[in-house]
Coordinates of C-alpha atoms and ligand atoms in Angstrom, one line a residue:
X21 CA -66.2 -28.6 18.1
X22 CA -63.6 -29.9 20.2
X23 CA -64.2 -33.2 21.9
X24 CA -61.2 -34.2 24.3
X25 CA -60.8 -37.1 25.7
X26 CA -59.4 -36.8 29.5
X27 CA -56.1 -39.1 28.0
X28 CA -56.1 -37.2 25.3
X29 CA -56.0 -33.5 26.6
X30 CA -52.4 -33.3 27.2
X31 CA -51.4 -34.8 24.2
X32 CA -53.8 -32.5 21.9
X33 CA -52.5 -29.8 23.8
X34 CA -48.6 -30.8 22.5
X35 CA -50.6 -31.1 19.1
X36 CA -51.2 -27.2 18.8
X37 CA -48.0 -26.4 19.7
X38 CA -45.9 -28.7 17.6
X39 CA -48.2 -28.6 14.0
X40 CA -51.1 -30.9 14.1
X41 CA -52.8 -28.7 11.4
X42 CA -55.7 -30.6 10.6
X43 CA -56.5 -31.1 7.2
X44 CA -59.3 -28.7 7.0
X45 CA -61.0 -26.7 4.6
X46 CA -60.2 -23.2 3.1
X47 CA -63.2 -20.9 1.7
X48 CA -65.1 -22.8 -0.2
X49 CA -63.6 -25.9 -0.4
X50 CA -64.6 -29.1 1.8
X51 CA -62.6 -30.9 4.2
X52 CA -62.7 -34.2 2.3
X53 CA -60.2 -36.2 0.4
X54 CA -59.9 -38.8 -1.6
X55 CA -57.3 -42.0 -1.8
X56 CA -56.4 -42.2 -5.9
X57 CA -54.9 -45.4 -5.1
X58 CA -51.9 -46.0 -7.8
X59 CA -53.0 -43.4 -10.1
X60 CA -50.0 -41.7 -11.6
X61 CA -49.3 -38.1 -11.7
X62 CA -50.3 -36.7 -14.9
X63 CA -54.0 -38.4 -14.8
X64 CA -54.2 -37.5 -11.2
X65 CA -53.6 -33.6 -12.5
X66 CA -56.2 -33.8 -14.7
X67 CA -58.6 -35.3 -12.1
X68 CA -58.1 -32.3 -10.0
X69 CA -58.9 -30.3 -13.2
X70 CA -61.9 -32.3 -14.7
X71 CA -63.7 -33.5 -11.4
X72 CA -62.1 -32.8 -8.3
X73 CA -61.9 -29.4 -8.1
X74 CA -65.6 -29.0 -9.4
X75 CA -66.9 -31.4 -6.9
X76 CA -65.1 -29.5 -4.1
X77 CA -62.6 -32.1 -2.6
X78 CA -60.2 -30.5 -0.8
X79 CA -57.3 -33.2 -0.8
X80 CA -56.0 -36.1 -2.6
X81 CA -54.1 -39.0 -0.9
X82 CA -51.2 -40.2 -3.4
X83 CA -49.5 -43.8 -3.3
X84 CA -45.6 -43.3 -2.6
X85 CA -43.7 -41.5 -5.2
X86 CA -40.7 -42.2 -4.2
X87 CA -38.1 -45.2 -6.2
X88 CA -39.2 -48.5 -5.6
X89 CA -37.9 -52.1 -6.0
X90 CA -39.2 -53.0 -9.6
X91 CA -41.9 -55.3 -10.1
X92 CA -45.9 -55.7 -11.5
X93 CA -47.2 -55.6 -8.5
X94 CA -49.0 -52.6 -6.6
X95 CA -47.1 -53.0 -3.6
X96 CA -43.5 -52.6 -4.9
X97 CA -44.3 -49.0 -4.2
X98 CA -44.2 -49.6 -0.1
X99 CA -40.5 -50.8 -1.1
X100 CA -38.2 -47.7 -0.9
X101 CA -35.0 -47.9 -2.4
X102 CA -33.8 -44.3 -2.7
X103 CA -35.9 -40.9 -2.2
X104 CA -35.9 -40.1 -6.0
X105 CA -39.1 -39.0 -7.3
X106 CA -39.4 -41.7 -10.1
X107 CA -41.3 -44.3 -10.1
X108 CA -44.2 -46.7 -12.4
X109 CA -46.4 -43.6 -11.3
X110 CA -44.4 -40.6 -12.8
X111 CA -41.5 -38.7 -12.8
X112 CA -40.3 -36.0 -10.3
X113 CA -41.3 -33.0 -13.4
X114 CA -44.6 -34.7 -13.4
X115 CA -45.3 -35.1 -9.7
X116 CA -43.9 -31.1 -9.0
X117 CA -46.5 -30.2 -11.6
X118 CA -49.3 -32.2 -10.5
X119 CA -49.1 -30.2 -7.0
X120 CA -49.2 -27.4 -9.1
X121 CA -52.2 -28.4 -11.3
X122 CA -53.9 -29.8 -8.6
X123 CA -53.8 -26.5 -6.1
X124 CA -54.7 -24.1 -9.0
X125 CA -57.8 -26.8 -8.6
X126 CA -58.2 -25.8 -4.7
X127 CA -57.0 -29.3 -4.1
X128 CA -54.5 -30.4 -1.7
X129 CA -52.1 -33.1 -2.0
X130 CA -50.9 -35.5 1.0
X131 CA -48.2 -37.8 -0.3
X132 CA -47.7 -41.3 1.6
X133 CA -44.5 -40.9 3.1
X134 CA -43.0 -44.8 3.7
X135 CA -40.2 -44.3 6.0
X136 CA -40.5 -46.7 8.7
X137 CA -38.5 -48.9 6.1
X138 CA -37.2 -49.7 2.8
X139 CA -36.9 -53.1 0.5
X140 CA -37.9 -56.5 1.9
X141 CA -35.9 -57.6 -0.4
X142 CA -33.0 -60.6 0.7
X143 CA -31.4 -60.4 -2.9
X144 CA -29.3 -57.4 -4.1
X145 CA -31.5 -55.5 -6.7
X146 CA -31.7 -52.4 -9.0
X147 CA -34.7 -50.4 -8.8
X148 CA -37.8 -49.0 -11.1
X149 CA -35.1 -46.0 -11.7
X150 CA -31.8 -47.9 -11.5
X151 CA -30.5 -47.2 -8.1
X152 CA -28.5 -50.3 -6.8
X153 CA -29.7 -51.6 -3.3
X154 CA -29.1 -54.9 -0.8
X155 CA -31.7 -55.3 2.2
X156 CA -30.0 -52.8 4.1
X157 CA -27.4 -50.9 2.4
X158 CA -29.0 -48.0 -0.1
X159 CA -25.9 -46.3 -1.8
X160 CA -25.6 -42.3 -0.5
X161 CA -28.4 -43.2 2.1
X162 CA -28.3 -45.8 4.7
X163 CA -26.0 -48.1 5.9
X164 CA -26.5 -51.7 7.7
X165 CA -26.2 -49.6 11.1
X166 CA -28.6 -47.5 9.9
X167 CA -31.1 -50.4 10.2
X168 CA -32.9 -52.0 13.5
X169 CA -31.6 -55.5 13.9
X170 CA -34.0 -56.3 16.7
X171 CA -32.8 -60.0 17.4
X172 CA -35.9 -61.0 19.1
X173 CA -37.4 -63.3 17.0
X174 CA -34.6 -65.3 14.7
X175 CA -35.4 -64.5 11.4
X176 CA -36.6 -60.6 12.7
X177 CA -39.4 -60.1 11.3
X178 CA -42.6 -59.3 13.8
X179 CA -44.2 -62.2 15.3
X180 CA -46.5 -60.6 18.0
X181 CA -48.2 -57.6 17.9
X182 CA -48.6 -57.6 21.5
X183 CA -45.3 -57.0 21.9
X184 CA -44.4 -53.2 21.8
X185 CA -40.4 -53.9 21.0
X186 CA -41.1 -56.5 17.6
X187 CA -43.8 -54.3 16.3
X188 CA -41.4 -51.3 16.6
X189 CA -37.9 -52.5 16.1
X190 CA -38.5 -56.0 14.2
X191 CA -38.8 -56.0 10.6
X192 CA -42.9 -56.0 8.8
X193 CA -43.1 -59.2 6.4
X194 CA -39.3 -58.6 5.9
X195 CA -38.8 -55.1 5.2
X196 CA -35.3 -53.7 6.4
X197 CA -36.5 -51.5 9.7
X198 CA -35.2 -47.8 9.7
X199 CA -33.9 -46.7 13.2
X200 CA -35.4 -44.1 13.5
X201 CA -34.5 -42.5 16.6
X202 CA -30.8 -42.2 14.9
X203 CA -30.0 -38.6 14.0
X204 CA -28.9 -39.5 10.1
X205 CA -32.0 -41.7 9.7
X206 CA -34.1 -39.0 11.1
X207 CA -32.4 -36.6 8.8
X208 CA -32.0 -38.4 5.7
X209 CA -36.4 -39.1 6.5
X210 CA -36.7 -35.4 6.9
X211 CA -35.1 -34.4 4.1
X212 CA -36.7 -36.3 1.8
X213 CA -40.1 -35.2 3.2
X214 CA -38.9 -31.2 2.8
X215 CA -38.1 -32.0 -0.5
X216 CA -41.6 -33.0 -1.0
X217 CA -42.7 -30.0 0.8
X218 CA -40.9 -27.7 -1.4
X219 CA -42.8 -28.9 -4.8
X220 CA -45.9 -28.2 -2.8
X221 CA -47.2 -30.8 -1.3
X222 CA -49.4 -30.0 1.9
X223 CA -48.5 -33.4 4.1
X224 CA -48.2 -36.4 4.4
X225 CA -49.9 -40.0 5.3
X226 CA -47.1 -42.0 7.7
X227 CA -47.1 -45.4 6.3
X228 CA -47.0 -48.2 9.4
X229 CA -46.8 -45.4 11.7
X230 CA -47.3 -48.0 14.3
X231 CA -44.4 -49.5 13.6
X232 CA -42.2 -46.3 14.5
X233 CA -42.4 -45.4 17.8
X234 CA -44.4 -42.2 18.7
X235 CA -41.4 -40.3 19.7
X236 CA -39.6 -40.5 16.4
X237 CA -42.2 -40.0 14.5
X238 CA -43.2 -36.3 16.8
X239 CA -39.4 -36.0 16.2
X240 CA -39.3 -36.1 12.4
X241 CA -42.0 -33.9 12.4
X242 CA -41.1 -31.4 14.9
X243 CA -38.3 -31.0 11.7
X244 CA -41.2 -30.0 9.5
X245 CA -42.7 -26.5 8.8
X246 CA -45.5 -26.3 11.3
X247 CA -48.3 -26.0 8.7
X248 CA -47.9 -29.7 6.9
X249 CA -49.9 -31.8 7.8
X250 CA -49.4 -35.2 9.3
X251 CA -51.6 -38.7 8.9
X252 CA -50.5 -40.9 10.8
X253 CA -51.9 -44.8 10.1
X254 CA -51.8 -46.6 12.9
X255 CA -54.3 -49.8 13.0
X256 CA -56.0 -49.8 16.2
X257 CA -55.6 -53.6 17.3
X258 CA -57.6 -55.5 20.0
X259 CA -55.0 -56.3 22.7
X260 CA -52.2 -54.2 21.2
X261 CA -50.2 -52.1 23.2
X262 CA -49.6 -49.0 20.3
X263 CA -52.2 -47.4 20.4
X264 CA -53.5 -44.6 17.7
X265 CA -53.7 -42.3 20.6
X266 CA -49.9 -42.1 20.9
X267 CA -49.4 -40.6 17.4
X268 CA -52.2 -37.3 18.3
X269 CA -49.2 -35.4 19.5
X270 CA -47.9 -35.5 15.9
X271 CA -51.2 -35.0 14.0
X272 CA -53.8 -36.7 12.6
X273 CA -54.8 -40.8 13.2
X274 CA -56.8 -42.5 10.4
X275 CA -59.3 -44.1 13.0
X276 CA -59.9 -47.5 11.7
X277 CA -62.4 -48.2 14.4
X278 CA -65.3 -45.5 12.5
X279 CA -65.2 -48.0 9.0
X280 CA -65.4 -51.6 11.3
X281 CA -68.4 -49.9 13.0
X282 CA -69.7 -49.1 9.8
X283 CA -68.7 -51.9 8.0
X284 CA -71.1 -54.0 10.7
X285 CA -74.1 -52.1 10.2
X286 CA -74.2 -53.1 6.8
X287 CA -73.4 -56.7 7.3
X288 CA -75.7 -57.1 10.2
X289 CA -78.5 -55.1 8.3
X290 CA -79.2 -52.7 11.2
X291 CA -78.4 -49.0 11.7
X292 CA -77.1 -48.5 15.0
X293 CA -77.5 -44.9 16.5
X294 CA -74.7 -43.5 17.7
X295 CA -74.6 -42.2 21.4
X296 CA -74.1 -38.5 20.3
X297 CA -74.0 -37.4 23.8
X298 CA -70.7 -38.6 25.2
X299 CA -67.2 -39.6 23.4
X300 CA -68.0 -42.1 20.9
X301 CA -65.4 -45.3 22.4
X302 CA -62.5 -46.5 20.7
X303 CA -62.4 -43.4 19.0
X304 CA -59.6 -40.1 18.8
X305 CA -61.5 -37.0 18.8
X306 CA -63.1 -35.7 15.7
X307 CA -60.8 -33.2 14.8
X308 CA -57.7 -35.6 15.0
X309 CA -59.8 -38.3 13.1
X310 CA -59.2 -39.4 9.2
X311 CA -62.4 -41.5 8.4
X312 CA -62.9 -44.1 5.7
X313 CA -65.4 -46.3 4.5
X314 CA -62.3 -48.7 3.4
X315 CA -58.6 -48.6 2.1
X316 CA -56.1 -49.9 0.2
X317 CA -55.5 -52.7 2.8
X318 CA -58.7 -53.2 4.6
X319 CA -60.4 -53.4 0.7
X320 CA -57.9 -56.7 0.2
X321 CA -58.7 -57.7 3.9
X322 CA -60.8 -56.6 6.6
X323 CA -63.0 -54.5 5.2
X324 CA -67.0 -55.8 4.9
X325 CA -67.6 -53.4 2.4
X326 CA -65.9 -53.0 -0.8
X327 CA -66.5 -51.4 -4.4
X328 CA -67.8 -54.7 -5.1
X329 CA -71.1 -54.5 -3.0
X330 CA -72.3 -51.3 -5.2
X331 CA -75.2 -49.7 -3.7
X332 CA -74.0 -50.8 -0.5
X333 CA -70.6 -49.0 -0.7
X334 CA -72.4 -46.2 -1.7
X335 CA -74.3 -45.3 1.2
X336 CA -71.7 -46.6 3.7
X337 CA -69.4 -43.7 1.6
X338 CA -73.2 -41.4 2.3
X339 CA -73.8 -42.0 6.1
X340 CA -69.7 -41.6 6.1
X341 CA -70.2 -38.1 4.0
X342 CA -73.0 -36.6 6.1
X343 CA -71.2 -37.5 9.5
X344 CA -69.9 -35.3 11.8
X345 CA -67.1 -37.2 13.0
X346 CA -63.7 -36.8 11.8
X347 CA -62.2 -35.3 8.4
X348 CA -63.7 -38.1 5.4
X349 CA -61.3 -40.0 2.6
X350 CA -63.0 -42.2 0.1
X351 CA -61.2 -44.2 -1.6
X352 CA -60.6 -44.5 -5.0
X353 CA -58.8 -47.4 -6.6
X354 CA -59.0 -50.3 -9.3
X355 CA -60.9 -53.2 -9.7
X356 CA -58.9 -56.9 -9.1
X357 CA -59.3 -60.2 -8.4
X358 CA -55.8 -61.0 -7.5
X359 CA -54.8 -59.0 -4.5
X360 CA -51.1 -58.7 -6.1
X361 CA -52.4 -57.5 -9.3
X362 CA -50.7 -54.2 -10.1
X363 CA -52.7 -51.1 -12.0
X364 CA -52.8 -51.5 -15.9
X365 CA -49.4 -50.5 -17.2
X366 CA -48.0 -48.9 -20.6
X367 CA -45.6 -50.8 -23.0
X368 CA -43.1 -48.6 -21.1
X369 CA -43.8 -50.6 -17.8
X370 CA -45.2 -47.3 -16.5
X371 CA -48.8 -47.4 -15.0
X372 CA -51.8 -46.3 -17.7
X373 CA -52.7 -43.0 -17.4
X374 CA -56.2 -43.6 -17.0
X375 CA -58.9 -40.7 -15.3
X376 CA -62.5 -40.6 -13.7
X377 CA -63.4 -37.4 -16.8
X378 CA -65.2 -40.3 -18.6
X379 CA -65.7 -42.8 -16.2
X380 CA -68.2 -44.9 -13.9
X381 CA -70.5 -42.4 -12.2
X382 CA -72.0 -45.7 -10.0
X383 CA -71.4 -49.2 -9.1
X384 CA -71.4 -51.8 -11.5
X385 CA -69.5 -54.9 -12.5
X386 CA -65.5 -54.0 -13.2
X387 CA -63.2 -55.7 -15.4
X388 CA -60.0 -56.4 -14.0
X389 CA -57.7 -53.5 -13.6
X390 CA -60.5 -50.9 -14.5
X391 CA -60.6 -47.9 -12.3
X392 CA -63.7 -47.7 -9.7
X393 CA -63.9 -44.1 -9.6
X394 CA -66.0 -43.8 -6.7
X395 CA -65.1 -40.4 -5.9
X396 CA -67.3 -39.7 -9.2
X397 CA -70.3 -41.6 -8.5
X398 CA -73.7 -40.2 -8.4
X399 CA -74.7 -41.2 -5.3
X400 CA -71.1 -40.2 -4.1
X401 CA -69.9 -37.0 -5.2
X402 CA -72.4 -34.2 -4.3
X403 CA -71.9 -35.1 -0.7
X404 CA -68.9 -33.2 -0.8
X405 CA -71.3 -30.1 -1.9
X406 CA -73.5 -31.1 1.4
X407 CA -70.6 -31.3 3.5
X408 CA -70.1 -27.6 2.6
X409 CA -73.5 -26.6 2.9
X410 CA -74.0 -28.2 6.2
X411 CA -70.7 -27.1 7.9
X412 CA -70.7 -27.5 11.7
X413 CA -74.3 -28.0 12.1
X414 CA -75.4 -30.5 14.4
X415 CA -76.1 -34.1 13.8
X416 CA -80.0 -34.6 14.9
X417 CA -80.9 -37.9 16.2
X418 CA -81.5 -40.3 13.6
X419 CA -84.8 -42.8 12.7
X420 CA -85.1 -46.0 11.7
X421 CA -87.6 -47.1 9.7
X422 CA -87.7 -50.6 8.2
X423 CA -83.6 -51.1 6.8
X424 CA -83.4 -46.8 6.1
X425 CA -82.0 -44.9 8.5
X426 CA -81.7 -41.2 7.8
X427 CA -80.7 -38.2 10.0
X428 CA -80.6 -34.2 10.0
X429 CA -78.0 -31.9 10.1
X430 CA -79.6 -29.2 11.8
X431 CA -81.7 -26.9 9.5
X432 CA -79.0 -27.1 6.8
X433 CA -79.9 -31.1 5.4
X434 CA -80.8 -34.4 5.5
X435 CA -79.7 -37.2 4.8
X436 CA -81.0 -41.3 4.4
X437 CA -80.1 -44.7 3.3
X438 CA -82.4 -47.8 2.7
X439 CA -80.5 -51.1 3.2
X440 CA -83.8 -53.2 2.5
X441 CA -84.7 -55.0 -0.1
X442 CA -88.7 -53.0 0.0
X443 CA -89.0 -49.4 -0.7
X444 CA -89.2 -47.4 2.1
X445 CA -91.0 -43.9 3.4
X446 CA -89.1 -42.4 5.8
X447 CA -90.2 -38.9 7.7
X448 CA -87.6 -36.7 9.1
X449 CA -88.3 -33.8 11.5
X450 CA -86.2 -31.3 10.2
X451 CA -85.9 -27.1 10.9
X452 CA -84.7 -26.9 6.8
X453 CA -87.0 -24.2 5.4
X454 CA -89.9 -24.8 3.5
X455 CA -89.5 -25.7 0.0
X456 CA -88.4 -28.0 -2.9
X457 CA -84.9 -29.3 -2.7
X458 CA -83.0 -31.2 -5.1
X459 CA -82.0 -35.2 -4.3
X460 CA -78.5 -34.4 -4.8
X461 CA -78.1 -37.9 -5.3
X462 CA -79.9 -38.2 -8.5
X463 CA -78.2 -36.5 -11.3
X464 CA -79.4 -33.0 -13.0
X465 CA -81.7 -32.3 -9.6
X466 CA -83.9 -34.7 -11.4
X467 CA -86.0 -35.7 -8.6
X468 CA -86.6 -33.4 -5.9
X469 CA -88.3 -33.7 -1.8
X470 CA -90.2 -31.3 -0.2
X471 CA -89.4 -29.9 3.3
X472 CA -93.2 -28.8 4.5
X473 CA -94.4 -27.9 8.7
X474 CA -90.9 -29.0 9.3
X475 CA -90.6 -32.9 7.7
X476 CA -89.1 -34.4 5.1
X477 CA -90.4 -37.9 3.6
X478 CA -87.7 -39.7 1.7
X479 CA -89.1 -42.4 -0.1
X480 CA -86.5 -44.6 -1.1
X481 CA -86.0 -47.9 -3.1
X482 CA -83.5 -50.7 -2.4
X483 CA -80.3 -49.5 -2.3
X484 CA -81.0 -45.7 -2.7
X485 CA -79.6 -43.0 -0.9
X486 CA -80.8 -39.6 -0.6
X487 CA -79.6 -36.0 0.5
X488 CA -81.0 -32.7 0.0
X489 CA -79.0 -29.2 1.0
X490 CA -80.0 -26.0 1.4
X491 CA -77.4 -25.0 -1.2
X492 CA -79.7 -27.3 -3.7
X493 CA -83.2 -26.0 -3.7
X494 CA -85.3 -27.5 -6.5
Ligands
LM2_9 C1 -48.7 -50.4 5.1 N1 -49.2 -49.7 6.0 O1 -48.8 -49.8 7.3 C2 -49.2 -50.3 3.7 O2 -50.5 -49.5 3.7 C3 -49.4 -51.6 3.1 O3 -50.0 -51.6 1.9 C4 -48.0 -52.3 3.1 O4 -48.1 -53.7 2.7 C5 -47.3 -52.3 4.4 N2 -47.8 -51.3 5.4 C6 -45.8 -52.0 4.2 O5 -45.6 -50.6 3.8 C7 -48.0 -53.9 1.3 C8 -48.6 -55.2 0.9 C9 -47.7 -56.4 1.3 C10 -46.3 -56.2 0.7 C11 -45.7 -54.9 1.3 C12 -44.4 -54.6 0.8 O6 -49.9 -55.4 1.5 O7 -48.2 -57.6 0.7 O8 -45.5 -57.3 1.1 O9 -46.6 -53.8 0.9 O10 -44.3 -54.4 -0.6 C13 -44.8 -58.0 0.0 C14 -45.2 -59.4 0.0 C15 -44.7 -60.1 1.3 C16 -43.2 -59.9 1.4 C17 -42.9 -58.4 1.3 C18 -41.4 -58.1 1.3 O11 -46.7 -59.6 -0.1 O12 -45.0 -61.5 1.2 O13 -42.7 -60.4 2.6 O14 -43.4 -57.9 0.1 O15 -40.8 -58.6 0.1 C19 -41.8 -61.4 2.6
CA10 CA1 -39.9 -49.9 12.8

């Protein structure tokens, strides 16, 4: 369904014609992804092996492979110092044969492409691979001049986000500012992301996109093959002038507006029904929208709901599953305390090679470090399965009963959540066939509703979920 807004039109129309390819399902497979958040390569090829692939995810979201500054923490790797494929998460052998793995799976990969800058680093350094660097001189790729030097705010770095020119051309907490409308940066940027095209990889999430203006980044890409597939993030701000509808002509927009609505209607214990007649606001159109309950980022800061309120991140990741807005990631990371605190590492200094085969299939209380696996939860995972089975049916208006709110997707499944703290009964009209169905939710189909004269009644504790298919009759 294409849903245009009037702003929008042209822009999506540029979209066809320049590659725009959404992420999209083939046969079989479902359109949603999931962020493995610093897991290196050869775990994340066995996830797509052991429980991806199986549970029908069509795409993974990888942290940045290329060479970083060295360091413990997570977020050396959104420090580029050279486009080497080595880093604490693998090797360049064992990232080209994790694309491999992974699409013999039926599972994409997108690879976060960080190119709107490299170290933010004022010291000279060697990094995790041994390249020598200085804030803004990278040996055989950029020079000083190849850097913004936006003079607008003494020490450079951004100040005001209302102000097109910082956010753009000044430097983020101190990391050196590509220019990116220059035709080496532009072709040092696309030659790096064609070398990750050529191992396989099927596009690519644009790190800070706001902070590159539009044009380049429609430039870079315009470099591309048509058929990869572009992310951009771009953080919708109140009162900001870049706005995530700028960036449609390249591709995709992660729409962080869909998780803060979310997000409220758990916090303020109230569903709210979306208006399903007209353009939901603040939005991009569904077909140019990457959804998420939270992120790496938002999960460290603005996010209300995290891995740590279990049942509660479960049905946000639910409601968000069974939507039919936009093209789903859940995200899929570590447990921490310290927002700095890097994924467990080997003796090597490389990061453990830990997978999901054997891991939490639900909430609970994580140790430090110890991966979250949400993306093999119970109450998580078979709503890939119902995404497939529903396809482009309709979403039916929803009902509220007590805290649960549940809805339809026309005659192919149903769907409900129960926020309260009392069980709750709640009765969906539905035009699902007569008959037993499984609550996908519940492991091994071992509890089961009954679609009968057209109704469903989920009855629900605290906390639960539930889903039924037609591709899971009981
Ligand atoms: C992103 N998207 O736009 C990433 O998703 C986000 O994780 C990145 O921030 C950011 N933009 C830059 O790519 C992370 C992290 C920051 C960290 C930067 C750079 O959230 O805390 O900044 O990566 O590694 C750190 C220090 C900061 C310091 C900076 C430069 O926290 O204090 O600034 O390094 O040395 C002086
Ligand atoms: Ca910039």
């Amino acid at each position: 369904m294409m849903r245009i807004v009037a702003a929008g039109a042209a822009l999506a129309l540029a979209a066809l014609s320049l590659t725009a390819c959404a992420p999209g399902a083939a046969a079989g497979r479902s359109d949603v992804g999931v962020q493995l958040f610093q897991m290196p390569w050869t775990a994340l090829a066995d996830e797509c092996e052991s429980t991806l692939g199986p549970a029908g995810y069509g795409w993974v979201l990888t942290s940045p492979p290329q060479e970083s500054i060295a360091g413990e923490e997570w977020w050396v790797s959104y420090q580029p110092v050279s486009y080497r494929l080595e880093s604490r998460l693998g090797t360049r052998d064992e990232f080209a044969d994790m694309v491999k793995r992974c699409d013999a799976a039926g599972v994409d990969i997108i690879a976060d492409a960080v190119i709107n800058h490299m170290s933010g680093q004022s010291e000279p350094g060697t990094g995790f691979a041994g390249s020598a660097y200085e804030h803004d001189r990278y040996p055989g790729l950029y020079e000083p001049a190849d850097f913004h030097d936006c003079g607008l705010t003494g020490d450079n770095d951004i100040r005001d986000y209302r102000d097109r020119e910082q956010v753009q051309n000044c430097e983020l907490v101190n990391l050196a500012d590509l220019d990116t409308a220059a035709p080496h940066v532009r072709d040092t940027i696309v030659a790096y992301l064609n070398d990750l095209l050529s191992l396989g990889v099927a596009g690519f999430r644009i790190d800070a996109a706001k902070h590159i203006a539009a044009t380049d980044v429609e430039a870079i890409v315009a470099e591309l093959p048509d058929d990869a597939i572009i992310m951009s993030e771009v953080i919708r701000g109140s009162g900001e002038p870049v706005l995530p509808e700028e960036y449609l002509a390249a591709g995709s927009v992660f729409e962080f507006t869909y998780a803060r609505d979310l997000g409220i209607q758990f916090v303020a214990g109230a569903f709210t029904e979306p208006d399903l007649s007209t353009e939901r606001p603040q939005h991009v159109p569904s077909d140019q929208a990457i959804v998420f309950v939270d992120n790496h980022d938002t999960e460290r800061g603005e996010s209300q709901i995290t891995y740590r309120d279990g049942d509660t991140y479960a049905m946000a990741n639910v409601l968000m599953l069974a939507d039919d807005y936009g093209t789903p990631v859940v995200y899929s990371g570590y447990a921490y305390t310290d927002r700095d605190m890097g994924a467990p590492t080997t003796a090597s200094g490389t990061i453990e090679p830990v997978t999901c085969a054997e891991g939490a299939r639900g909430p609970q209380d994580f140790a430090d470090g110890e991966r979250t696996c949400v993306h093999a939860w119970d109450a998580v995972a078979p709503m890939v399965k119902f995404r497939i089975a529903v396809g482009d049916a309709a979403r039916m208006p929803g009902v509220t009963v007590a805290d649960a709110y549940g809805f339809e997707r026309e005659g192919k499944g149903a769907v409900a959540v129960n926020q309260g703290t009392d069980e709750v009964a709640l009765t969906l009209s539905t035009s699902m066939p007569d008959g037993i169905y499984c609550d996908v939710l519940v492991a091994d189909c071992a509890a089961t509703f009954a679609v009968k004269d057209g109704a469903v009644t989920f009855t629900m504790a605290p906390g639960q979920s539930a889903a039924i298919h037609v591709d899971a009759r009981g």
